[in-house]
Amino acid sequence: MVIRILTENGINEFFNQLQEIRTGTRQNLSVELLKENNFTASFDEEIEIEEGTFKTKKELIEYLCEKLNLKNNKHLYYHRGLWSWLSVFYFKDLTSIKDGKRKVNEDAKYILMEPKNWRRYYRHLLASFARVYCELDTLANPYLSYPVPIWSDLHEQLFAYQQIATNKPLIEAANKLYWDEKNSKIKRGAGSKNEGSPRRFSDIVGQFELTFDLNAMSLDAILSIFPEQEFKKWNSAA
Amino acid sequence: MIRRYNYTGRKKLLGIRINEWTKKGTKYFEVICDLRNSGFPDDAKIFVEPYFKSSFLRFDFGTIARFQPPANPDVSDLPTTDHLKYRIKVVDESSKHGLILGTADIRGVSVDNPHSGKQSILPVDFVELGSRIWTLEFRADRPVLAVNSLLTDFGIREKVKQGDFFTLVYPEVIKMIALKLVTEDGFYDEGLSGWQAEWMRYFKEVLRQTQMPTQNDENSVEEWVNDISEAFARKYQVVEHYKTLNKTN
């Protein structure tokens, strides 16, 4: 199907239908939301996309970024109508079925709410991860390793803060602590709230920022200021 | 009174001015400063970070000895707002730790509207608000009446402080601010500072509301915030204004 964009009217209808799915009065989004002129408009370019079986976020996000040539079209990061329409198109991939009922998360996971407000933006299941993929390259692998509908605690703790999400050495440090490179999986316990967890990582970054310009620091310099006692088990654990 | 201690040895950068202007819908800025005689090492780096709430951009402005602003830095990747702020950092990159040697946190001044630098007790900002027309935001330095920027093409800038909008919205806004103040530490022992102290002064000196609510008494608090809102509506005669504005012949 050729990519379209949702109009504001289409976005309102998307809100309504998400709510209807939550309350059980509807099972799926209507097909009209994808192509009706009342809800959609044509996109700047004619780009054909297809449904598919995407085992991980990476497969879907890589596919979309290539189709949109996103690395060279970064202004599209903020295109509310585009990313919201893509969420409609891939809605079945972005949601899961539990006890025979489609499980729908908060609206911001599917509708790009305030595109330039980071705290809203990072919650979008497609736009946010596509940007992470384009900006961080292979450093994004840990966050794209999950199945498409999954919202990991690791992502939540790190990417909720723009000062972490857009700082490559910081993400590299987090990967070194929480990503098992050899087995390509998140280290066991990285979702906890305990000592040295990603939650503590983001708390500590907030404190360091008062004294250090973390954007100007290398990976080694960043790791050297983290409390050794608390983080040493993560530095080596697989 | 909130006391702040600085144990970091960081200097506060003074004498910096940020000019902002808009051209073809894009907002640009320039930084006017000379930090060469501020006691920082010549090779210390200067970074400028325009920000609004949790979103920010980062620009490299060279070093203390060689101030090199980027060509036409624009802030179009930030949310729409009239209240952009700028963090300026002087950073020591010669040691391995990127220590911040000096900082400033200032508002830009619009060269299109030189009076924008004046701070009102209740500034109005035009921001992305989705389907809402207005909301009251308690930002770090003061409450701000946030109005949907999509409506600026429909004359909302001019209508906010007059007409129907003022009569219908402001009394409730004042009530929301009063309600927020009651919950602030120091409210009952005259220990407020910053914007909280400014608003208390406004309630007492302009609205003549010198009575305080009884602590831990919900009814008394509700009565107090309603009295404040009522005093505001009375002072600005909002009912009369509304009648005049909507008189049918």
Short mmCIF file of C-alpha atoms in Angstrom, two decimals:
data_model
loop_
_atom_site.label_atom_id
_atom_site.label_comp_id
_atom_site.label_asym_id
_atom_site.label_seq_id
_atom_site.Cartn_x
_atom_site.Cartn_y
_atom_site.Cartn_z
CA MET A 1 0.00 0.00 0.00
CA VAL A 2 1.17 3.55 -0.69
CA ILE A 3 2.01 5.52 2.46
CA ARG A 4 -0.53 8.19 3.43
CA ILE A 5 -0.77 10.53 6.41
CA LEU A 6 -3.53 10.93 8.98
CA THR A 7 -5.27 14.31 9.03
CA GLU A 8 -6.30 15.85 12.38
CA ASN A 9 -9.75 14.41 11.72
CA GLY A 10 -8.15 11.01 11.17
CA ILE A 11 -6.15 11.35 14.37
CA ASN A 12 -9.34 12.14 16.30
CA GLU A 13 -10.94 9.04 14.82
CA PHE A 14 -7.83 7.02 15.76
CA PHE A 15 -8.22 8.21 19.39
CA ASN A 16 -11.88 7.14 19.32
CA GLN A 17 -11.20 3.73 17.87
CA LEU A 18 -8.36 3.06 20.34
CA GLN A 19 -10.81 3.79 23.14
CA GLU A 20 -13.43 1.51 21.57
CA ILE A 21 -10.92 -1.33 21.41
CA ARG A 22 -10.04 -0.77 25.07
CA THR A 23 -13.68 -0.94 26.10
CA GLY A 24 -14.31 -3.98 23.93
CA THR A 25 -16.84 -2.37 21.59
CA ARG A 26 -14.43 -2.89 18.69
CA GLN A 27 -11.83 -5.57 17.94
CA ASN A 28 -9.68 -3.81 15.36
CA LEU A 29 -9.20 -0.48 13.67
CA SER A 30 -11.39 0.18 10.65
CA VAL A 31 -9.87 -0.09 7.18
CA GLU A 32 -11.28 3.37 6.37
CA LEU A 33 -8.77 4.92 8.76
CA LEU A 34 -6.01 3.96 6.32
CA LYS A 35 -7.35 5.37 3.09
CA GLU A 36 -10.56 7.41 3.42
CA ASN A 37 -10.09 11.02 2.29
CA ASN A 38 -12.02 12.09 5.35
CA PHE A 39 -9.26 10.73 7.58
CA THR A 40 -6.13 10.73 5.44
CA ALA A 41 -4.20 12.74 2.87
CA SER A 42 -1.48 11.80 0.44
CA PHE A 43 2.13 11.87 1.62
CA ASP A 44 4.80 14.02 -0.10
CA GLU A 45 6.24 11.01 -1.87
CA GLU A 46 4.75 7.85 -3.31
CA ILE A 47 6.28 5.11 -1.18
CA GLU A 48 4.95 1.57 -1.22
CA ILE A 49 5.08 -0.40 2.02
CA GLU A 50 3.97 -3.89 2.88
CA GLU A 51 2.77 -5.79 5.88
CA GLY A 52 5.14 -8.47 7.07
CA THR A 53 6.20 -10.67 9.90
CA PHE A 54 8.60 -8.71 12.04
CA LYS A 55 10.10 -10.72 14.86
CA THR A 56 11.85 -7.78 16.49
CA LYS A 57 11.60 -4.01 16.53
CA LYS A 58 14.81 -3.89 14.56
CA GLU A 59 13.32 -5.71 11.58
CA LEU A 60 10.35 -3.35 11.37
CA ILE A 61 12.25 -0.15 12.16
CA GLU A 62 15.08 -0.94 9.73
CA TYR A 63 12.50 -1.62 7.02
CA LEU A 64 10.67 1.67 7.65
CA CYS A 65 13.83 3.76 7.88
CA GLU A 66 15.01 2.43 4.53
CA LYS A 67 11.62 3.00 2.90
CA LEU A 68 11.49 6.59 4.18
CA ASN A 69 15.21 7.18 3.66
CA LEU A 70 14.92 8.59 7.15
CA LYS A 71 18.61 9.21 7.79
CA ASN A 72 18.53 11.74 4.97
CA ASN A 73 15.06 13.08 5.78
CA LYS A 74 15.34 13.85 9.48
CA HIS A 75 12.59 16.45 9.31
CA LEU A 76 10.24 13.45 9.12
CA TYR A 77 11.08 12.60 12.74
CA TYR A 78 8.37 15.08 13.75
CA HIS A 79 5.68 14.23 11.19
CA ARG A 80 2.65 13.58 13.38
CA GLY A 81 0.35 12.51 10.53
CA LEU A 82 2.91 10.14 9.02
CA TRP A 83 3.88 8.23 12.17
CA SER A 84 0.28 8.05 13.35
CA TRP A 85 -0.78 6.61 9.98
CA LEU A 86 2.06 4.09 10.08
CA SER A 87 0.82 3.01 13.50
CA VAL A 88 -2.59 2.34 11.97
CA PHE A 89 -1.00 0.34 9.15
CA TYR A 90 1.13 -1.76 11.52
CA PHE A 91 -1.38 -1.77 14.36
CA LYS A 92 -1.54 -5.57 14.60
CA ASP A 93 2.26 -5.69 14.93
CA LEU A 94 2.29 -2.93 17.55
CA THR A 95 -0.28 -4.60 19.78
CA SER A 96 -0.67 -8.06 21.22
CA ILE A 97 -3.61 -10.33 21.94
CA LYS A 98 -4.23 -11.37 25.52
CA ASP A 99 -7.11 -13.69 26.50
CA GLY A 100 -8.57 -13.22 23.04
CA LYS A 101 -8.65 -9.45 23.42
CA ARG A 102 -6.38 -6.93 21.72
CA LYS A 103 -4.24 -5.20 24.31
CA VAL A 104 -3.93 -1.48 23.66
CA ASN A 105 -1.52 0.74 25.56
CA GLU A 106 -1.66 4.49 26.12
CA ASP A 107 -2.53 6.63 23.08
CA ALA A 108 0.97 8.15 22.88
CA LYS A 109 2.39 4.75 21.92
CA TYR A 110 0.49 4.95 18.61
CA ILE A 111 -0.36 8.63 18.03
CA LEU A 112 2.54 11.06 17.85
CA MET A 113 1.20 13.53 20.40
CA GLU A 114 3.47 16.56 20.63
CA PRO A 115 6.22 15.74 18.16
CA LYS A 116 8.81 18.21 19.49
CA ASN A 117 8.13 17.59 23.16
CA TRP A 118 10.64 14.88 24.05
CA ARG A 119 8.65 13.50 27.00
CA ARG A 120 5.78 12.71 24.64
CA TYR A 121 7.80 11.89 21.56
CA TYR A 122 9.88 9.08 23.06
CA ARG A 123 6.76 7.05 23.84
CA HIS A 124 5.81 6.46 20.21
CA LEU A 125 6.46 2.86 19.23
CA LEU A 126 7.58 3.71 15.71
CA ALA A 127 8.80 7.33 15.56
CA SER A 128 10.88 7.10 18.71
CA PHE A 129 12.61 3.85 17.79
CA ALA A 130 13.16 4.96 14.20
CA ARG A 131 14.94 8.06 15.46
CA VAL A 132 16.98 6.01 17.92
CA TYR A 133 17.97 3.69 15.05
CA CYS A 134 18.96 6.58 12.75
CA GLU A 135 20.89 8.51 15.38
CA LEU A 136 22.61 5.70 17.26
CA ASP A 137 23.29 3.08 14.56
CA THR A 138 24.51 -0.14 16.18
CA LEU A 139 24.33 1.41 19.65
CA ALA A 140 20.54 1.11 19.25
CA ASN A 141 20.67 -2.71 18.98
CA PRO A 142 19.81 -3.45 22.63
CA TYR A 143 16.66 -1.34 22.47
CA LEU A 144 15.52 -2.80 19.17
CA SER A 145 16.09 -6.41 20.22
CA TYR A 146 12.62 -6.76 21.75
CA PRO A 147 9.44 -7.93 19.99
CA VAL A 148 7.59 -5.04 18.31
CA PRO A 149 4.83 -4.40 20.90
CA ILE A 150 7.11 -4.64 23.94
CA TRP A 151 7.97 -1.52 25.90
CA SER A 152 11.04 -2.44 27.90
CA ASP A 153 11.92 -0.97 31.26
CA LEU A 154 15.45 -0.43 29.95
CA HIS A 155 14.10 1.80 27.19
CA GLU A 156 11.81 3.63 29.60
CA GLN A 157 14.59 4.39 32.06
CA LEU A 158 17.06 5.66 29.49
CA PHE A 159 15.08 7.17 26.65
CA ALA A 160 12.62 9.15 28.74
CA TYR A 161 15.45 11.66 29.16
CA GLN A 162 16.69 13.45 26.06
CA GLN A 163 20.00 14.19 27.76
CA ILE A 164 20.64 10.44 27.89
CA ALA A 165 18.96 9.39 24.65
CA THR A 166 20.93 11.83 22.47
CA ASN A 167 24.26 11.34 24.18
CA LYS A 168 26.16 8.55 22.39
CA PRO A 169 28.87 7.98 25.03
CA LEU A 170 26.17 7.68 27.70
CA ILE A 171 24.22 5.13 25.67
CA GLU A 172 27.48 3.31 25.00
CA ALA A 173 28.07 3.25 28.75
CA ALA A 174 24.56 1.90 29.38
CA ASN A 175 25.08 -0.76 26.71
CA LYS A 176 28.35 -1.79 28.30
CA LEU A 177 26.57 -2.19 31.62
CA TYR A 178 23.30 -3.83 30.58
CA TRP A 179 23.79 -5.46 27.16
CA ASP A 180 25.35 -8.87 26.72
CA GLU A 181 27.11 -8.32 23.41
CA LYS A 182 28.26 -11.92 23.08
CA ASN A 183 24.79 -13.40 23.30
CA SER A 184 22.95 -10.35 21.91
CA LYS A 185 20.57 -10.05 24.80
CA ILE A 186 19.84 -7.80 27.76
CA LYS A 187 21.72 -8.89 30.89
CA ARG A 188 19.65 -10.69 33.47
CA GLY A 189 18.28 -8.35 36.13
CA ALA A 190 18.58 -5.20 34.02
CA GLY A 191 14.87 -4.61 34.50
CA SER A 192 15.16 -4.43 38.27
CA LYS A 193 15.10 -1.37 40.48
CA ASN A 194 18.06 -2.47 42.53
CA GLU A 195 21.60 -1.16 42.88
CA GLY A 196 23.23 -0.33 39.59
CA SER A 197 19.98 -0.76 37.63
CA PRO A 198 19.08 1.43 34.62
CA ARG A 199 16.79 3.37 36.97
CA ARG A 200 19.78 4.21 39.17
CA PHE A 201 21.83 4.93 36.06
CA SER A 202 19.43 7.68 34.96
CA ASP A 203 19.17 9.07 38.51
CA ILE A 204 22.94 9.31 38.78
CA VAL A 205 23.26 10.92 35.35
CA GLY A 206 20.86 13.61 36.59
CA GLN A 207 23.20 14.34 39.49
CA PHE A 208 26.38 14.28 37.37
CA GLU A 209 24.90 16.78 34.95
CA LEU A 210 25.20 19.52 37.55
CA THR A 211 28.95 19.14 37.57
CA PHE A 212 30.00 17.52 34.28
CA ASP A 213 29.19 18.17 30.68
CA LEU A 214 28.47 14.55 29.84
CA ASN A 215 28.22 15.26 26.11
CA ALA A 216 31.85 16.29 26.13
CA MET A 217 33.04 13.09 27.81
CA SER A 218 34.26 9.77 26.43
CA LEU A 219 32.85 6.38 27.34
CA ASP A 220 35.78 5.62 29.66
CA ALA A 221 35.57 9.00 31.35
CA ILE A 222 31.85 8.50 31.98
CA LEU A 223 32.27 4.99 33.34
CA SER A 224 35.07 6.15 35.62
CA ILE A 225 32.82 8.55 37.52
CA PHE A 226 30.05 6.04 38.22
CA PRO A 227 30.22 4.65 41.77
CA GLU A 228 32.38 1.57 41.30
CA GLN A 229 30.93 -0.40 44.18
CA GLU A 230 27.40 -0.10 42.87
CA PHE A 231 28.04 -0.70 39.16
CA LYS A 232 30.95 -3.15 39.12
CA LYS A 233 28.79 -6.26 38.88
CA TRP A 234 27.17 -4.88 35.71
CA ASN A 235 30.47 -4.01 34.13
CA SER A 236 31.42 -7.64 34.04
CA ALA A 237 28.20 -9.64 34.33
CA ALA A 238 26.85 -11.41 31.28
CA MET B 1 13.34 31.10 52.00
CA ILE B 2 15.16 28.49 49.89
CA ARG B 3 18.92 28.73 50.33
CA ARG B 4 21.19 27.42 47.59
CA TYR B 5 24.76 26.32 48.17
CA ASN B 6 27.33 25.95 45.41
CA TYR B 7 30.02 23.46 46.37
CA THR B 8 31.19 22.85 42.82
CA GLY B 9 33.32 25.93 42.30
CA ARG B 10 31.33 26.63 39.16
CA LYS B 11 31.12 30.28 38.17
CA LYS B 12 27.95 32.04 37.16
CA LEU B 13 28.42 33.56 33.71
CA LEU B 14 27.42 37.21 33.57
CA GLY B 15 26.91 39.77 30.84
CA ILE B 16 25.46 37.38 28.28
CA ARG B 17 22.60 38.39 26.01
CA ILE B 18 20.63 36.15 23.65
CA ASN B 19 18.82 37.75 20.74
CA GLU B 20 16.07 35.83 18.97
CA TRP B 21 14.32 36.56 15.71
CA THR B 22 11.97 34.79 13.35
CA LYS B 23 12.45 34.60 9.60
CA LYS B 24 10.05 32.72 7.32
CA GLY B 25 8.58 30.89 10.29
CA THR B 26 11.93 29.69 11.66
CA LYS B 27 13.31 31.04 14.92
CA TYR B 28 17.03 31.85 15.07
CA PHE B 29 19.25 33.10 17.88
CA GLU B 30 22.58 34.73 18.48
CA VAL B 31 24.69 34.92 21.61
CA ILE B 32 26.35 38.17 22.55
CA CYS B 33 29.11 37.79 25.10
CA ASP B 34 32.77 38.22 25.71
CA LEU B 35 34.17 35.78 28.26
CA ARG B 36 37.85 36.36 27.55
CA ASN B 37 38.44 38.25 30.78
CA SER B 38 36.34 35.96 32.99
CA GLY B 39 39.25 33.91 34.26
CA PHE B 40 38.55 30.74 32.26
CA PRO B 41 41.32 28.89 30.39
CA ASP B 42 41.63 29.99 26.76
CA ASP B 43 40.89 26.49 25.48
CA ALA B 44 37.76 25.95 27.59
CA LYS B 45 34.82 25.08 25.32
CA ILE B 46 31.56 27.01 25.10
CA PHE B 47 28.30 25.18 24.47
CA VAL B 48 24.86 26.74 24.16
CA GLU B 49 21.75 24.64 24.77
CA PRO B 50 18.41 26.24 23.90
CA TYR B 51 15.71 24.33 25.78
CA PHE B 52 12.04 24.18 26.60
CA LYS B 53 10.88 21.86 29.36
CA SER B 54 12.61 18.52 28.72
CA SER B 55 13.59 19.13 25.08
CA PHE B 56 16.87 20.76 24.12
CA LEU B 57 19.36 21.35 21.31
CA ARG B 58 23.10 21.75 21.61
CA PHE B 59 25.41 24.06 19.72
CA ASP B 60 29.21 24.31 19.82
CA PHE B 61 30.32 27.96 20.09
CA GLY B 62 34.07 27.40 20.02
CA THR B 63 36.35 28.27 22.89
CA ILE B 64 36.96 31.16 25.26
CA ALA B 65 39.82 32.46 23.11
CA ARG B 66 38.16 31.66 19.81
CA PHE B 67 34.42 32.32 20.04
CA GLN B 68 32.93 30.74 16.91
CA PRO B 69 29.14 30.78 16.70
CA PRO B 70 27.57 28.37 14.20
CA ALA B 71 26.06 30.04 11.14
CA ASN B 72 22.39 30.89 11.76
CA PRO B 73 21.61 28.47 14.59
CA ASP B 74 17.91 27.74 14.42
CA VAL B 75 15.67 26.22 17.04
CA SER B 76 12.94 24.80 14.82
CA ASP B 77 13.45 21.31 16.27
CA LEU B 78 12.20 22.54 19.65
CA PRO B 79 8.53 22.89 20.62
CA THR B 80 6.80 26.13 19.68
CA THR B 81 7.10 28.62 22.53
CA ASP B 82 7.77 32.29 23.24
CA HIS B 83 9.66 31.27 26.39
CA LEU B 84 12.72 29.48 25.19
CA LYS B 85 15.59 29.41 27.66
CA TYR B 86 19.29 28.95 27.03
CA ARG B 87 21.89 27.08 29.08
CA ILE B 88 25.37 28.34 28.42
CA LYS B 89 28.20 26.10 29.59
CA VAL B 90 31.92 26.71 29.75
CA VAL B 91 33.54 23.28 29.85
CA ASP B 92 37.06 22.18 30.64
CA GLU B 93 37.83 19.50 28.09
CA SER B 94 41.53 19.39 28.84
CA SER B 95 40.99 17.14 31.85
CA LYS B 96 39.30 13.79 31.19
CA HIS B 97 36.13 14.69 33.05
CA GLY B 98 34.54 17.52 31.06
CA LEU B 99 34.12 19.62 34.18
CA ILE B 100 31.65 22.50 33.92
CA LEU B 101 33.58 25.65 34.86
CA GLY B 102 30.79 28.17 34.41
CA THR B 103 27.09 28.25 33.52
CA ALA B 104 24.28 30.64 32.80
CA ASP B 105 20.59 29.97 32.35
CA ILE B 106 18.87 32.86 30.63
CA ARG B 107 15.89 33.80 28.48
CA GLY B 108 16.28 35.13 24.99
CA VAL B 109 15.04 38.56 23.98
CA SER B 110 13.06 38.81 20.78
CA VAL B 111 14.46 41.51 18.51
CA ASP B 112 11.10 41.45 16.71
CA ASN B 113 9.49 42.48 20.01
CA PRO B 114 12.08 44.07 22.34
CA HIS B 115 9.58 44.20 25.24
CA SER B 116 9.41 40.40 25.36
CA GLY B 117 12.25 40.33 27.88
CA LYS B 118 10.02 42.00 30.48
CA GLN B 119 8.68 39.38 32.84
CA SER B 120 4.98 39.57 33.74
CA ILE B 121 3.66 37.97 36.91
CA LEU B 122 1.60 35.70 34.64
CA PRO B 123 3.33 35.37 31.27
CA VAL B 124 1.39 33.95 28.34
CA ASP B 125 3.07 31.42 26.09
CA PHE B 126 1.87 29.95 22.80
CA VAL B 127 2.66 26.25 22.67
CA GLU B 128 1.52 22.92 21.21
CA LEU B 129 -1.57 21.98 23.19
CA GLY B 130 -3.28 19.39 21.01
CA SER B 131 -7.04 19.85 21.18
CA ARG B 132 -7.07 22.23 24.16
CA ILE B 133 -7.24 26.02 23.95
CA TRP B 134 -5.43 26.84 27.18
CA THR B 135 -3.93 25.41 30.31
CA LEU B 136 -2.05 26.71 33.31
CA GLU B 137 1.49 25.35 33.59
CA PHE B 138 3.60 25.63 36.72
CA ARG B 139 7.05 25.88 35.20
CA ALA B 140 10.30 25.97 37.15
CA ASP B 141 10.36 29.73 37.59
CA ARG B 142 6.67 30.74 37.58
CA PRO B 143 3.15 29.86 36.46
CA VAL B 144 2.52 30.43 32.76
CA LEU B 145 -0.78 30.64 30.92
CA ALA B 146 -0.16 28.33 27.96
CA VAL B 147 -2.35 28.90 24.92
CA ASN B 148 -2.62 26.71 21.84
CA SER B 149 -0.22 28.03 19.17
CA LEU B 150 -2.48 26.67 16.42
CA LEU B 151 -4.80 29.58 17.21
CA THR B 152 -2.27 32.36 16.65
CA ASP B 153 -3.50 32.61 13.05
CA PHE B 154 -6.96 33.27 14.49
CA GLY B 155 -6.00 36.31 16.53
CA ILE B 156 -5.64 34.57 19.89
CA ARG B 157 -2.53 36.62 20.80
CA GLU B 158 -4.60 39.79 20.84
CA LYS B 159 -7.67 38.19 22.42
CA VAL B 160 -5.98 36.58 25.42
CA LYS B 161 -5.69 39.65 27.61
CA GLN B 162 -8.99 41.19 26.69
CA GLY B 163 -12.50 40.29 25.64
CA ASP B 164 -14.33 37.08 26.33
CA PHE B 165 -11.19 35.06 26.88
CA PHE B 166 -10.07 37.25 29.77
CA THR B 167 -13.46 37.34 31.47
CA LEU B 168 -14.04 33.59 31.15
CA VAL B 169 -10.56 32.26 31.83
CA TYR B 170 -8.53 34.52 34.12
CA PRO B 171 -10.60 34.31 37.34
CA GLU B 172 -10.26 30.52 37.24
CA VAL B 173 -6.53 30.79 36.48
CA ILE B 174 -6.07 33.00 39.54
CA LYS B 175 -7.92 30.42 41.62
CA MET B 176 -5.64 27.64 40.35
CA ILE B 177 -2.57 29.66 41.29
CA ALA B 178 -3.98 30.39 44.77
CA LEU B 179 -4.71 26.69 45.24
CA LYS B 180 -1.16 25.81 44.24
CA LEU B 181 0.25 28.39 46.65
CA VAL B 182 -1.60 26.93 49.63
CA THR B 183 0.23 23.65 49.14
CA GLU B 184 3.70 25.24 48.97
CA ASP B 185 6.14 24.85 51.86
CA GLY B 186 6.34 28.07 53.83
CA PHE B 187 2.88 29.30 52.86
CA TYR B 188 1.64 29.62 56.45
CA ASP B 189 4.81 31.01 57.99
CA GLU B 190 5.54 33.74 55.45
CA GLY B 191 8.51 31.75 54.20
CA LEU B 192 7.69 31.97 50.49
CA SER B 193 10.22 33.23 47.97
CA GLY B 194 10.43 33.58 44.17
CA TRP B 195 7.23 33.58 42.14
CA GLN B 196 5.26 32.33 45.16
CA ALA B 197 6.20 35.46 47.14
CA GLU B 198 5.36 37.69 44.14
CA TRP B 199 1.88 36.20 43.89
CA MET B 200 1.24 36.47 47.62
CA ARG B 201 2.19 40.13 47.40
CA TYR B 202 -0.24 40.50 44.48
CA PHE B 203 -3.06 38.87 46.46
CA LYS B 204 -2.41 41.07 49.49
CA GLU B 205 -1.50 44.41 47.93
CA VAL B 206 -3.46 44.46 44.67
CA LEU B 207 -6.45 42.25 45.46
CA ARG B 208 -6.46 43.34 49.14
CA GLN B 209 -6.85 39.78 50.43
CA THR B 210 -4.91 39.84 53.65
CA GLN B 211 -6.81 37.07 55.46
CA MET B 212 -5.13 33.67 55.45
CA PRO B 213 -6.91 30.30 55.40
CA THR B 214 -6.81 28.06 58.45
CA GLN B 215 -4.12 25.42 58.19
CA ASN B 216 -5.36 21.85 57.58
CA ASP B 217 -8.93 23.05 57.10
CA GLU B 218 -10.16 22.11 53.61
CA ASN B 219 -13.25 24.29 53.84
CA SER B 220 -11.23 27.31 54.85
CA VAL B 221 -8.79 26.74 51.97
CA GLU B 222 -11.65 26.41 49.49
CA GLU B 223 -13.21 29.61 50.80
CA TRP B 224 -9.87 31.44 50.58
CA VAL B 225 -9.15 30.48 46.96
CA ASN B 226 -12.69 31.40 45.96
CA ASP B 227 -12.33 34.77 47.73
CA ILE B 228 -9.12 35.45 45.80
CA SER B 229 -10.77 34.56 42.49
CA GLU B 230 -13.83 36.67 43.37
CA ALA B 231 -11.64 39.65 44.34
CA PHE B 232 -9.88 39.41 40.98
CA ALA B 233 -13.17 39.22 39.07
CA ARG B 234 -14.48 42.20 41.05
CA LYS B 235 -11.36 44.30 40.48
CA TYR B 236 -11.44 43.74 36.72
CA GLN B 237 -15.27 43.82 36.53
CA VAL B 238 -15.38 40.71 34.41
CA VAL B 239 -19.17 40.30 34.54
CA GLU B 240 -19.70 43.88 33.38
CA HIS B 241 -17.12 43.44 30.64
CA TYR B 242 -18.76 40.25 29.49
CA LYS B 243 -22.17 41.94 29.36
CA THR B 244 -20.78 44.86 27.36
CA LEU B 245 -18.95 42.60 24.95
CA ASN B 246 -21.96 40.41 24.35
CA LYS B 247 -24.77 42.98 24.42
CA THR B 248 -27.45 42.16 21.88
CA ASN B 249 -29.37 45.05 20.40
#
